[in-house]
């Protein structure tokens, strides 16, 4: 399920700096995304934190002028450009100070472009956030059955034995949570992805 947009309502809510709940949700989704992208591009922890801080500050500075207009561009594209430029600048500065090739370690996808890495991280982090939301909506045994069967890919017999449930319950847990996860992902991508 490709994630192309950022929820318009969340972007509109963070325009109000006093809406701490909106900022917490935004931070919960985007901070790990930015950090992970910086690491995947080859930065160390401190430099990745610098990237996150730079981007979050820029978002805070520009969000008040945000206007929902699909013709102007997507928030995702703006954020990708922002984070990619910051990472590129840090890598260039590092390269100028230290010409050693091991500085350019790339964690997960050596052949992927920065845009492909960003899109991968974008989707992963939104999916993780949706999964956290869904987890709080279902019983613990239901979520554990889903996690063991779908995420860990354990055989249904092992899940049944570990949780003391039957195969039908495991399959129902998978169906219910997968459906709710799709709904949460749709909510997270409700159509606005505009540049602040």
Coordinates of N, CA, C and O in Angstrom, one line a residue:
X1 N 0.8 -1.2 0.0 CA 0.0 0.0 0.0 C 0.9 1.2 0.0 O 1.5 1.6 1.0
X2 N 1.0 1.9 -1.1 CA 1.9 3.1 -1.2 C 1.4 4.2 -0.4 O 0.2 4.5 -0.4
X3 N 2.3 4.9 0.4 CA 1.9 6.0 1.2 C 2.4 7.3 0.4 O 3.6 7.5 0.3
X4 N 1.5 8.0 -0.1 CA 1.8 9.2 -0.9 C 1.6 10.5 -0.2 O 2.0 11.5 -0.6
X5 N 0.8 10.5 0.9 CA 0.3 11.8 1.4 C 0.5 11.8 2.9 O 0.7 10.8 3.6
X6 N 0.4 13.0 3.4 CA 0.4 13.2 4.9 C -0.9 13.7 5.2 O -1.5 14.5 4.5
X7 N -1.5 13.3 6.3 CA -2.8 13.7 6.7 C -2.9 15.2 6.8 O -2.3 15.9 7.6
X8 N -3.9 15.8 6.0 CA -4.1 17.2 6.0 C -4.5 17.7 7.4 O -4.0 18.8 7.8
X9 N -5.3 17.0 8.1 CA -5.8 17.5 9.4 C -4.6 17.7 10.3 O -4.6 18.6 11.1
X10 N -3.7 16.7 10.3 CA -2.5 16.8 11.2 C -1.7 18.0 10.9 O -1.2 18.8 11.7
X11 N -1.4 18.3 9.6 CA -0.6 19.4 9.2 C -1.3 20.7 9.6 O -0.7 21.7 10.0
X12 N -2.6 20.7 9.4 CA -3.4 21.9 9.8 C -3.3 22.1 11.3 O -3.2 23.3 11.8
X13 N -3.4 21.1 12.1 CA -3.4 21.2 13.5 C -2.1 21.6 14.1 O -2.0 22.4 15.1
X14 N -1.0 21.2 13.4 CA 0.3 21.7 14.0 C 0.6 23.1 13.7 O 1.6 23.7 14.2
X15 N -0.2 23.8 12.9 CA -0.1 25.2 12.7 C -0.3 25.9 14.0 O 0.3 27.0 14.2
X16 N -1.1 25.4 14.8 CA -1.3 25.9 16.2 C -0.2 25.4 17.1 O -0.3 24.2 17.5
X17 N 0.8 26.2 17.4 CA 1.9 25.7 18.3 C 1.4 25.2 19.6 O 2.1 24.5 20.3
X18 N 0.2 25.6 20.0 CA -0.3 25.2 21.4 C -0.9 23.9 21.3 O -1.3 23.3 22.4
X19 N -1.2 23.3 20.1 CA -1.8 22.0 20.0 C -0.7 20.9 20.3 O -0.1 20.3 19.3
X20 N -0.4 20.7 21.5 CA 0.7 19.8 21.9 C 0.4 18.3 21.5 O 1.3 17.6 21.1
X21 N -0.9 18.0 21.5 CA -1.2 16.6 21.0 C -0.9 16.4 19.6 O -0.3 15.4 19.2
X22 N -1.2 17.4 18.7 CA -0.9 17.3 17.3 C 0.6 17.2 17.1 O 1.1 16.4 16.3
X23 N 1.4 18.1 17.8 CA 2.8 18.1 17.7 C 3.4 16.8 18.2 O 4.4 16.3 17.6
X24 N 2.9 16.2 19.3 CA 3.4 14.9 19.7 C 3.2 13.8 18.7 O 4.0 13.0 18.5
X25 N 2.0 13.8 18.1 CA 1.7 12.8 17.1 C 2.6 13.0 15.9 O 3.2 12.1 15.3
X26 N 2.8 14.3 15.4 CA 3.7 14.6 14.3 C 5.1 14.1 14.6 O 5.7 13.5 13.8
X27 N 5.6 14.5 15.8 CA 6.9 14.1 16.2 C 7.1 12.6 16.3 O 8.1 12.0 15.9
X28 N 6.0 11.9 16.8 CA 6.1 10.5 16.9 C 6.2 9.8 15.6 O 6.9 8.7 15.5
X29 N 5.7 10.4 14.5 CA 5.7 9.8 13.2 C 7.0 10.2 12.5 O 7.8 9.4 11.9
X30 N 7.3 11.5 12.5 CA 8.4 12.0 11.6 C 9.8 12.0 12.2 O 10.8 11.9 11.5
X31 N 9.9 12.2 13.5 CA 11.3 12.1 14.1 C 12.0 10.8 13.8 O 13.1 10.9 13.3
X32 N 11.4 9.7 14.1 CA 12.1 8.4 13.8 C 12.4 8.3 12.3 O 13.4 7.7 11.9
X33 N 11.5 8.8 11.5 CA 11.6 8.7 10.0 C 12.9 9.4 9.6 O 13.7 8.9 8.8
X34 N 13.0 10.7 10.0 CA 14.1 11.5 9.6 C 15.4 10.9 10.2 O 16.4 10.9 9.4
X35 N 15.4 10.5 11.4 CA 16.6 9.9 12.0 C 17.1 8.6 11.2 O 18.3 8.5 10.9
X36 N 16.2 7.8 11.0 CA 16.5 6.5 10.3 C 17.0 6.8 8.9 O 18.0 6.2 8.4
X37 N 16.4 7.7 8.2 CA 16.9 8.1 6.8 C 18.3 8.6 6.9 O 19.1 8.2 6.1
X38 N 18.6 9.5 7.9 CA 20.0 10.0 8.0 C 21.0 8.9 8.3 O 22.1 8.9 7.7
X39 N 20.6 7.9 9.1 CA 21.5 6.8 9.4 C 21.7 5.9 8.1 O 22.8 5.5 7.8
X40 N 20.6 5.7 7.4 CA 20.7 4.9 6.2 C 21.6 5.6 5.1 O 22.2 4.9 4.3
X41 N 21.7 6.9 5.2 CA 22.5 7.6 4.2 C 24.0 7.6 4.6 O 24.8 8.0 3.9
X42 N 24.3 7.1 5.8 CA 25.7 6.9 6.2 C 26.1 7.9 7.4 O 27.3 7.9 7.7
X43 N 25.2 8.6 8.0 CA 25.6 9.5 9.1 C 25.6 8.7 10.4 O 25.0 7.7 10.5
X44 N 26.4 9.2 11.3 CA 26.5 8.7 12.7 C 25.3 9.2 13.5 O 24.6 10.1 13.0
X45 N 25.2 8.8 14.7 CA 24.1 9.2 15.6 C 24.0 10.7 15.8 O 23.0 11.3 15.6
X46 N 25.1 11.3 16.1 CA 25.1 12.8 16.3 C 24.7 13.5 15.1 O 23.9 14.5 15.2
X47 N 25.2 13.2 14.0 CA 24.9 13.9 12.7 C 23.4 13.6 12.4 O 22.7 14.5 11.9
X48 N 22.9 12.4 12.6 CA 21.5 12.1 12.3 C 20.6 12.9 13.2 O 19.6 13.4 12.8
X49 N 21.0 13.1 14.5 CA 20.2 13.9 15.4 C 20.2 15.4 14.9 O 19.2 16.1 15.0
X50 N 21.4 15.8 14.4 CA 21.4 17.2 13.8 C 20.5 17.3 12.7 O 19.8 18.4 12.5
X51 N 20.4 16.3 11.8 CA 19.4 16.4 10.7 C 18.0 16.5 11.2 O 17.2 17.3 10.7
X52 N 17.7 15.7 12.2 CA 16.3 15.7 12.7 C 16.0 17.1 13.3 O 15.0 17.6 13.0
X53 N 16.9 17.6 14.1 CA 16.7 18.9 14.7 C 16.5 20.0 13.6 O 15.6 20.8 13.7
X54 N 17.4 19.9 12.6 CA 17.3 20.9 11.5 C 15.9 20.9 10.8 O 15.3 21.9 10.6
X55 N 15.5 19.7 10.5 CA 14.2 19.5 9.8 C 13.0 19.9 10.7 O 12.1 20.5 10.2
X56 N 13.0 19.4 11.9 CA 11.9 19.8 12.8 C 11.8 21.3 13.0 O 10.7 21.8 13.0
X57 N 13.0 21.9 13.1 CA 13.0 23.4 13.3 C 12.4 24.0 12.0 O 11.6 25.0 12.1
X58 N 12.8 23.6 10.8 CA 12.3 24.1 9.6 C 10.8 23.9 9.4 O 10.1 24.8 9.0
X59 N 10.4 22.8 9.8 CA 8.9 22.5 9.8 C 8.2 23.5 10.7 O 7.2 24.1 10.3
X60 N 8.7 23.7 11.9 CA 8.1 24.6 12.9 C 8.1 26.0 12.3 O 7.1 26.8 12.5
X61 N 9.1 26.4 11.6 CA 9.2 27.8 11.1 C 8.3 28.0 9.9 O 7.8 29.1 9.7
X62 N 8.0 27.0 9.1 CA 7.3 27.1 7.9 C 5.8 26.7 7.9 O 5.1 27.0 7.0
X63 N 5.4 25.9 9.0 CA 4.1 25.3 9.0 C 3.0 26.4 9.1 O 1.9 26.2 8.6
X64 N 3.3 27.5 9.7 CA 2.2 28.5 9.9 C 1.8 29.1 8.5 O 0.7 29.5 8.4
X65 N 2.7 29.1 7.5 CA 2.3 29.6 6.2 C 1.7 28.5 5.3 O 1.5 28.7 4.1
X66 N 1.5 27.3 5.9 CA 1.0 26.2 5.2 C -0.4 26.5 4.7 O -1.3 27.0 5.4
X67 N -0.7 26.2 3.4 CA -2.0 26.3 2.8 C -2.3 25.1 2.1 O -1.5 24.6 1.3
X68 N -3.4 24.5 2.3 CA -3.8 23.3 1.6 C -4.2 23.6 0.1 O -5.2 24.2 -0.2
X69 N -3.3 23.3 -0.8 CA -3.4 23.5 -2.2 C -2.7 22.4 -2.9 O -1.5 22.5 -3.1
X70 N -3.4 21.4 -3.4 CA -2.8 20.3 -4.1 C -1.9 20.7 -5.3 O -1.0 19.9 -5.6
X71 N -2.1 21.8 -5.8 CA -1.3 22.2 -7.0 C 0.1 22.7 -6.6 O 1.0 22.8 -7.5
X72 N 0.3 23.1 -5.3 CA 1.6 23.6 -4.9 C 2.6 22.5 -4.7 O 3.8 22.8 -4.6
X73 N 2.2 21.3 -4.4 CA 3.2 20.3 -4.1 C 2.9 19.5 -2.9 O 2.0 20.0 -2.1
X74 N 3.6 18.5 -2.7 CA 3.3 17.6 -1.5 C 4.3 17.8 -0.4 O 5.4 18.1 -0.6
X75 N 3.7 17.7 0.8 CA 4.6 17.8 2.0 C 5.7 16.8 2.0 O 6.8 17.1 2.3
X76 N 5.3 15.6 1.5 CA 6.3 14.5 1.5 C 7.5 14.9 0.6 O 8.7 14.7 1.0
X77 N 7.2 15.5 -0.6 CA 8.3 15.9 -1.4 C 9.2 17.1 -0.8 O 10.4 17.1 -1.0
X78 N 8.5 18.0 -0.2 CA 9.2 19.1 0.5 C 10.1 18.6 1.6 O 11.3 18.9 1.7
X79 N 9.5 17.6 2.4 CA 10.3 17.1 3.5 C 11.5 16.2 3.0 O 12.6 16.3 3.5
X80 N 11.2 15.5 1.9 CA 12.3 14.7 1.3 C 13.4 15.6 0.8 O 14.6 15.3 1.1
X81 N 13.1 16.7 0.2 CA 14.1 17.6 -0.3 C 14.9 18.2 0.9 O 16.1 18.3 0.9
X82 N 14.1 18.6 1.9 CA 14.7 19.2 3.1 C 15.7 18.3 3.8 O 16.9 18.7 4.0
X83 N 15.3 17.1 4.0 CA 16.2 16.1 4.8 C 17.4 15.7 3.9 O 18.5 15.6 4.3
X84 N 17.1 15.5 2.6 CA 18.1 15.1 1.7 C 19.2 16.1 1.5 O 20.4 15.8 1.5
X85 N 18.8 17.4 1.4 CA 19.8 18.5 1.3 C 20.6 18.6 2.6 O 21.8 18.8 2.5
X86 N 20.0 18.4 3.8 CA 20.8 18.5 5.0 C 21.8 17.4 5.1 O 22.9 17.6 5.5
X87 N 21.3 16.2 4.8 CA 22.2 15.0 4.8 C 23.4 15.2 3.8 O 24.5 15.0 4.1
X88 N 23.0 15.6 2.6 CA 24.1 15.9 1.6 C 25.1 16.9 2.0 O 26.3 16.7 1.8
X89 N 24.6 18.0 2.6 CA 25.6 19.0 3.1 C 26.5 18.4 4.2 O 27.7 18.7 4.2
X90 N 25.9 17.6 5.1 CA 26.7 17.1 6.2 C 27.8 16.1 5.6 O 28.9 16.0 6.1
X91 N 27.3 15.3 4.7 CA 28.2 14.3 4.1 C 29.3 15.0 3.3 O 30.5 14.6 3.3
X92 N 29.0 16.1 2.6 CA 30.0 16.9 1.9 C 31.0 17.5 2.8 O 32.2 17.4 2.6
X93 N 30.5 18.1 3.9 CA 31.4 18.7 4.9 C 32.3 17.6 5.5 O 33.5 17.9 5.7
X94 N 31.8 16.5 5.8 CA 32.6 15.4 6.4 C 33.6 14.9 5.4 O 34.8 14.7 5.7
X95 N 33.2 14.8 4.1 CA 34.1 14.4 3.1 C 35.3 15.3 2.9 O 36.4 14.9 2.7
X96 N 35.0 16.6 3.1 CA 36.0 17.6 3.0 C 37.0 17.5 4.2 O 38.2 17.8 4.0
X97 N 36.5 17.2 5.3 CA 37.3 17.0 6.5 C 38.1 15.7 6.6 O 39.1 15.6 7.2
X98 N 37.4 14.7 6.1 CA 38.0 13.3 6.2 C 37.7 12.5 5.0 O 36.6 12.1 4.7
X99 N 38.7 12.3 4.2 CA 38.6 11.7 2.9 C 38.5 10.1 3.0 O 38.5 9.5 1.9
X100 N 38.4 9.6 4.1 CA 38.4 8.1 4.2 C 37.1 7.6 3.7 O 36.0 8.1 4.0
X101 N 37.1 6.5 3.0 CA 35.9 5.9 2.3 C 35.0 5.3 3.3 O 33.8 5.2 3.1
X102 N 35.4 4.8 4.5 CA 34.5 4.2 5.4 C 33.5 5.1 6.0 O 32.6 4.7 6.7
X103 N 33.7 6.4 5.8 CA 32.8 7.4 6.3 C 31.4 7.2 5.6 O 30.4 7.6 6.2
X104 N 31.4 6.6 4.5 CA 30.2 6.5 3.7 C 29.6 5.2 3.8 O 29.0 4.7 2.8
X105 N 29.5 4.6 5.0 CA 28.8 3.4 5.1 C 27.3 3.6 4.9 O 26.8 4.6 5.3
X106 N 26.7 2.7 4.3 CA 25.2 2.8 4.1 C 24.6 1.6 4.7 O 25.0 0.4 4.4
X107 N 23.7 1.8 5.6 CA 23.2 0.7 6.5 C 22.4 -0.4 5.7 O 22.7 -1.5 5.9
X108 N 21.4 0.0 5.0 CA 20.5 -1.1 4.5 C 20.5 -1.3 3.0 O 20.3 -2.4 2.5
X109 N 20.6 -0.2 2.2 CA 20.3 -0.4 0.8 C 21.4 0.4 0.1 O 21.2 1.6 -0.3
X110 N 22.5 -0.2 -0.2 CA 23.7 0.5 -0.8 C 23.3 1.0 -2.2 O 23.9 2.0 -2.6
X111 N 22.5 0.3 -3.0 CA 22.2 0.7 -4.3 C 21.0 1.6 -4.5 O 20.7 2.1 -5.6
X112 N 20.3 1.8 -3.4 CA 19.1 2.7 -3.5 C 19.4 4.1 -3.6 O 20.4 4.6 -2.9
X113 N 18.6 4.9 -4.3 CA 18.8 6.3 -4.4 C 18.3 7.0 -3.1 O 17.5 6.3 -2.3
X114 N 18.7 8.2 -2.8 CA 18.1 8.9 -1.6 C 16.6 8.9 -1.6 O 16.0 8.8 -0.6
X115 N 16.0 9.1 -2.8 CA 14.6 9.2 -2.9 C 13.9 7.9 -2.5 O 12.9 7.8 -1.9
X116 N 14.6 6.8 -3.0 CA 14.0 5.4 -2.7 C 14.2 5.1 -1.3 O 13.2 4.6 -0.6
X117 N 15.3 5.5 -0.7 CA 15.5 5.3 0.8 C 14.4 6.1 1.6 O 13.8 5.5 2.5
X118 N 14.2 7.3 1.2 CA 13.3 8.2 1.9 C 11.9 7.5 1.8 O 11.2 7.5 2.8
X119 N 11.5 7.1 0.6 CA 10.2 6.5 0.4 C 10.0 5.3 1.3 O 8.9 5.0 1.8
X120 N 11.1 4.5 1.3 CA 11.0 3.3 2.2 C 10.9 3.6 3.6 O 10.0 3.0 4.3
X121 N 11.6 4.5 4.1 CA 11.5 4.9 5.5 C 10.2 5.6 5.8 O 9.6 5.3 6.8
X122 N 9.7 6.4 4.9 CA 8.4 7.1 5.0 C 7.3 6.0 5.2 O 6.5 6.2 6.2
X123 N 7.3 5.0 4.4 CA 6.2 4.0 4.5 C 6.4 3.2 5.8 O 5.4 3.0 6.5
X124 N 7.6 2.8 6.1 CA 7.9 2.0 7.3 C 7.4 2.7 8.6 O 6.8 2.1 9.4
X125 N 7.8 4.0 8.7 CA 7.5 4.7 9.9 C 6.0 5.0 10.0 O 5.4 4.9 11.1
X126 N 5.3 5.3 8.9 CA 3.9 5.4 9.0 C 3.2 4.1 9.4 O 2.2 4.1 10.1
X127 N 3.7 3.0 8.8 CA 3.1 1.7 9.1 C 3.3 1.4 10.6 O 2.4 0.9 11.3
X128 N 4.5 1.7 11.1 CA 4.8 1.4 12.6 C 3.8 2.3 13.4 O 3.3 1.8 14.5
X129 N 3.6 3.5 13.1 CA 2.7 4.4 13.8 C 1.3 3.8 13.8 O 0.6 3.7 14.8
X130 N 0.8 3.4 12.6 CA -0.5 2.8 12.5 C -0.6 1.6 13.3 O -1.6 1.3 14.0
X131 N 0.4 0.8 13.4 CA 0.4 -0.5 14.1 C 0.3 -0.2 15.6 O -0.4 -0.8 16.4
X132 N 1.0 0.9 16.1 CA 0.9 1.3 17.5 C -0.5 1.7 17.9 O -1.0 1.4 18.9
X133 N -1.1 2.4 17.0 CA -2.5 2.9 17.2 C -3.4 1.7 17.3 O -4.3 1.6 18.2
X134 N -3.3 0.8 16.3 CA -4.2 -0.4 16.3 C -4.0 -1.3 17.6 O -4.9 -1.8 18.1
X135 N -2.7 -1.4 18.0 CA -2.4 -2.2 19.2 C -3.2 -1.7 20.4 O -3.7 -2.5 21.2
X136 N -3.4 -0.4 20.5 CA -4.1 0.1 21.7 C -5.6 -0.1 21.6 O -6.3 0.1 22.5
X137 N -6.1 -0.5 20.4 CA -7.5 -0.7 20.2 C -8.0 -2.1 20.3 O -9.2 -2.3 20.3
X138 N -7.1 -3.1 20.4 CA -7.5 -4.4 20.5 C -7.0 -5.1 21.8 O -6.1 -4.6 22.4
X139 N -7.6 -6.2 22.1 CA -7.1 -7.0 23.3 C -5.7 -7.5 23.1 O -5.3 -7.7 22.0
X140 N -4.9 -7.6 24.2 CA -3.5 -8.0 24.1 C -3.3 -9.3 23.4 O -2.5 -9.5 22.6
X141 N -4.2 -10.3 23.7 CA -4.1 -11.6 23.1 C -4.3 -11.6 21.6 O -3.7 -12.3 20.9
X142 N -5.2 -10.7 21.2 CA -5.5 -10.6 19.8 C -4.3 -10.0 19.1 O -3.9 -10.5 18.0
X143 N -3.7 -9.0 19.7 CA -2.5 -8.4 19.1 C -1.4 -9.4 19.0 O -0.7 -9.5 18.1
X144 N -1.2 -10.1 20.1 CA -0.1 -11.0 20.2 C -0.2 -12.1 19.1 O 0.7 -12.5 18.5
X145 N -1.5 -12.6 18.9 CA -1.7 -13.6 17.9 C -1.4 -13.0 16.5 O -0.7 -13.7 15.7
X146 N -1.8 -11.8 16.3 CA -1.4 -11.2 15.0 C 0.1 -11.0 14.8 O 0.6 -11.4 13.8
X147 N 0.7 -10.5 15.9 CA 2.2 -10.3 15.8 C 2.9 -11.6 15.6 O 3.8 -11.6 14.7
X148 N 2.6 -12.6 16.3 CA 3.3 -13.9 16.2 C 3.1 -14.5 14.8 O 4.0 -15.0 14.2
X149 N 1.8 -14.4 14.3 CA 1.5 -15.1 13.1 C 1.9 -14.3 11.9 O 2.5 -14.8 10.9
X150 N 1.7 -13.0 11.9 CA 1.9 -12.1 10.7 C 3.3 -11.5 10.7 O 4.0 -11.6 9.7
X151 N 3.7 -10.9 11.8 CA 5.0 -10.2 11.8 C 6.1 -11.2 12.0 O 7.1 -11.1 11.3
X152 N 6.0 -12.1 13.0 CA 7.1 -13.0 13.2 C 7.0 -14.3 12.3 O 7.9 -15.1 12.2
X153 N 5.9 -14.4 11.5 CA 5.6 -15.5 10.6 C 5.8 -16.9 11.2 O 6.4 -17.8 10.6
X154 N 5.2 -17.0 12.4 CA 5.3 -18.3 13.1 C 4.1 -19.1 12.6 O 3.0 -18.6 12.3
X155 N 4.3 -20.4 12.6 CA 3.2 -21.3 12.2 C 2.0 -21.1 13.1 O 2.1 -20.9 14.3
X156 N 0.8 -21.3 12.6 CA -0.4 -21.1 13.4 C -0.5 -22.0 14.6 O -0.9 -21.7 15.6
X157 N 0.1 -23.2 14.4 CA 0.1 -24.2 15.5 C 0.9 -23.7 16.7 O 0.5 -23.9 17.8
X158 N 2.0 -23.1 16.4 CA 2.9 -22.6 17.4 C 2.2 -21.4 18.2 O 2.3 -21.3 19.4
X159 N 1.5 -20.6 17.4 CA 0.8 -19.4 18.0 C -0.3 -19.9 18.9 O -0.4 -19.5 20.0
X160 N -1.0 -20.9 18.4 CA -2.1 -21.5 19.2 C -1.6 -22.1 20.5 O -2.1 -21.8 21.6
X161 N -0.5 -22.8 20.4 CA 0.1 -23.4 21.6 C 0.6 -22.4 22.6 O 0.4 -22.5 23.8
X162 N 1.3 -21.4 22.1 CA 1.9 -20.3 23.0 C 0.8 -19.5 23.7 O 0.9 -19.2 24.8
X163 N -0.3 -19.2 23.0 CA -1.3 -18.3 23.5 C -2.5 -19.0 24.1 O -3.4 -18.4 24.7
X164 N -2.6 -20.3 23.8 CA -3.8 -21.0 24.3 C -5.1 -20.7 23.6 O -6.1 -20.5 24.2
X165 N -4.9 -20.5 22.3 CA -6.1 -20.1 21.4 C -6.2 -21.1 20.3 O -5.3 -22.0 20.2
X166 N -7.3 -21.1 19.6 CA -7.4 -22.0 18.4 C -7.1 -21.3 17.1 O -7.0 -20.1 17.1
X167 N -7.0 -22.1 16.1 CA -6.5 -21.6 14.8 C -7.5 -20.5 14.2 O -7.1 -19.5 13.6
X168 N -8.8 -20.8 14.5 CA -9.8 -19.8 14.0 C -9.6 -18.4 14.7 O -9.7 -17.4 14.0
X169 N -9.3 -18.4 15.9 CA -9.0 -17.1 16.6 C -7.8 -16.4 16.1 O -7.8 -15.2 16.0
X170 N -6.8 -17.2 15.7 CA -5.6 -16.6 15.1 C -5.9 -16.0 13.8 O -5.5 -14.8 13.5
X171 N -6.7 -16.7 12.9 CA -7.0 -16.2 11.6 C -8.0 -14.9 11.8 O -7.8 -14.0 11.0
X172 N -8.9 -15.0 12.8 CA -9.7 -13.8 13.0 C -8.9 -12.6 13.4 O -9.1 -11.5 13.0
X173 N -7.9 -12.8 14.3 CA -7.0 -11.7 14.7 C -6.3 -11.1 13.6 O -6.2 -9.9 13.4
X174 N -5.8 -12.0 12.7 CA -5.1 -11.5 11.5 C -6.0 -10.6 10.6 O -5.7 -9.5 10.2
X175 N -7.2 -11.1 10.4 CA -8.2 -10.4 9.6 C -8.6 -9.1 10.2 O -8.5 -8.0 9.5
X176 N -9.0 -9.1 11.5 CA -9.4 -7.9 12.2 C -8.3 -6.8 12.2 O -8.5 -5.6 11.9
X177 N -7.1 -7.2 12.6 CA -6.0 -6.2 12.7 C -5.5 -5.8 11.3 O -5.3 -4.6 11.1
X178 N -5.5 -6.6 10.3 CA -5.1 -6.2 9.0 C -6.1 -5.2 8.5 O -5.7 -4.2 7.9
X179 N -7.4 -5.5 8.7 CA -8.4 -4.5 8.2 C -8.3 -3.2 8.9 O -8.3 -2.1 8.3
X180 N -8.1 -3.3 10.3 CA -8.0 -2.0 11.0 C -6.7 -1.3 10.7 O -6.7 0.0 10.6
X181 N -5.7 -2.0 10.4 CA -4.4 -1.4 10.0 C -4.6 -0.6 8.7 O -4.1 0.5 8.5
X182 N -5.3 -1.2 7.7 CA -5.6 -0.6 6.5 C -6.4 0.7 6.7 O -6.1 1.7 6.0
X183 N -7.3 0.6 7.6 CA -8.1 1.8 7.9 C -7.3 2.9 8.5 O -7.4 4.1 8.1
X184 N -6.4 2.6 9.4 CA -5.6 3.6 10.1 C -4.6 4.2 9.1 O -4.3 5.4 9.1
X185 N -4.1 3.3 8.2 CA -3.2 3.9 7.1 C -3.9 4.9 6.2 O -3.4 5.9 5.9
X186 N -5.2 4.5 5.9 CA -6.0 5.5 5.1 C -6.2 6.8 5.9 O -6.2 7.8 5.3
X187 N -6.4 6.7 7.2 CA -6.6 7.9 8.0 C -5.4 8.7 8.0 O -5.4 10.0 8.0
X188 N -4.2 8.1 8.1 CA -2.9 8.8 8.1 C -2.7 9.5 6.7 O -1.9 10.4 6.7
X189 N -3.3 9.0 5.7 CA -3.1 9.6 4.4 C -4.3 10.1 3.8 O -4.7 9.8 2.6
X190 N -5.0 11.0 4.5 CA -6.3 11.4 4.1 C -6.3 12.5 3.0 O -7.3 13.2 2.9
X191 N -5.3 12.7 2.3 CA -5.3 13.5 1.1 C -4.5 14.7 1.1 O -4.4 15.3 0.0
X192 N -4.0 15.2 2.2 CA -3.2 16.4 2.1 C -1.8 16.1 2.3 O -1.4 15.5 3.3
X193 N -1.0 16.6 1.4 CA 0.4 16.3 1.5 C 1.1 17.5 0.9 O 1.9 17.4 0.0
X194 N 0.8 18.7 1.3 CA 1.2 19.9 0.7 C 2.4 20.5 1.4 O 2.6 20.4 2.5
X195 N 3.1 21.3 0.6 CA 4.3 22.0 1.1 C 3.9 23.1 2.0 O 3.0 23.9 1.7
X196 N 4.5 23.2 3.2 CA 4.2 24.3 4.1 C 4.8 25.6 3.5 O 5.7 25.6 2.7

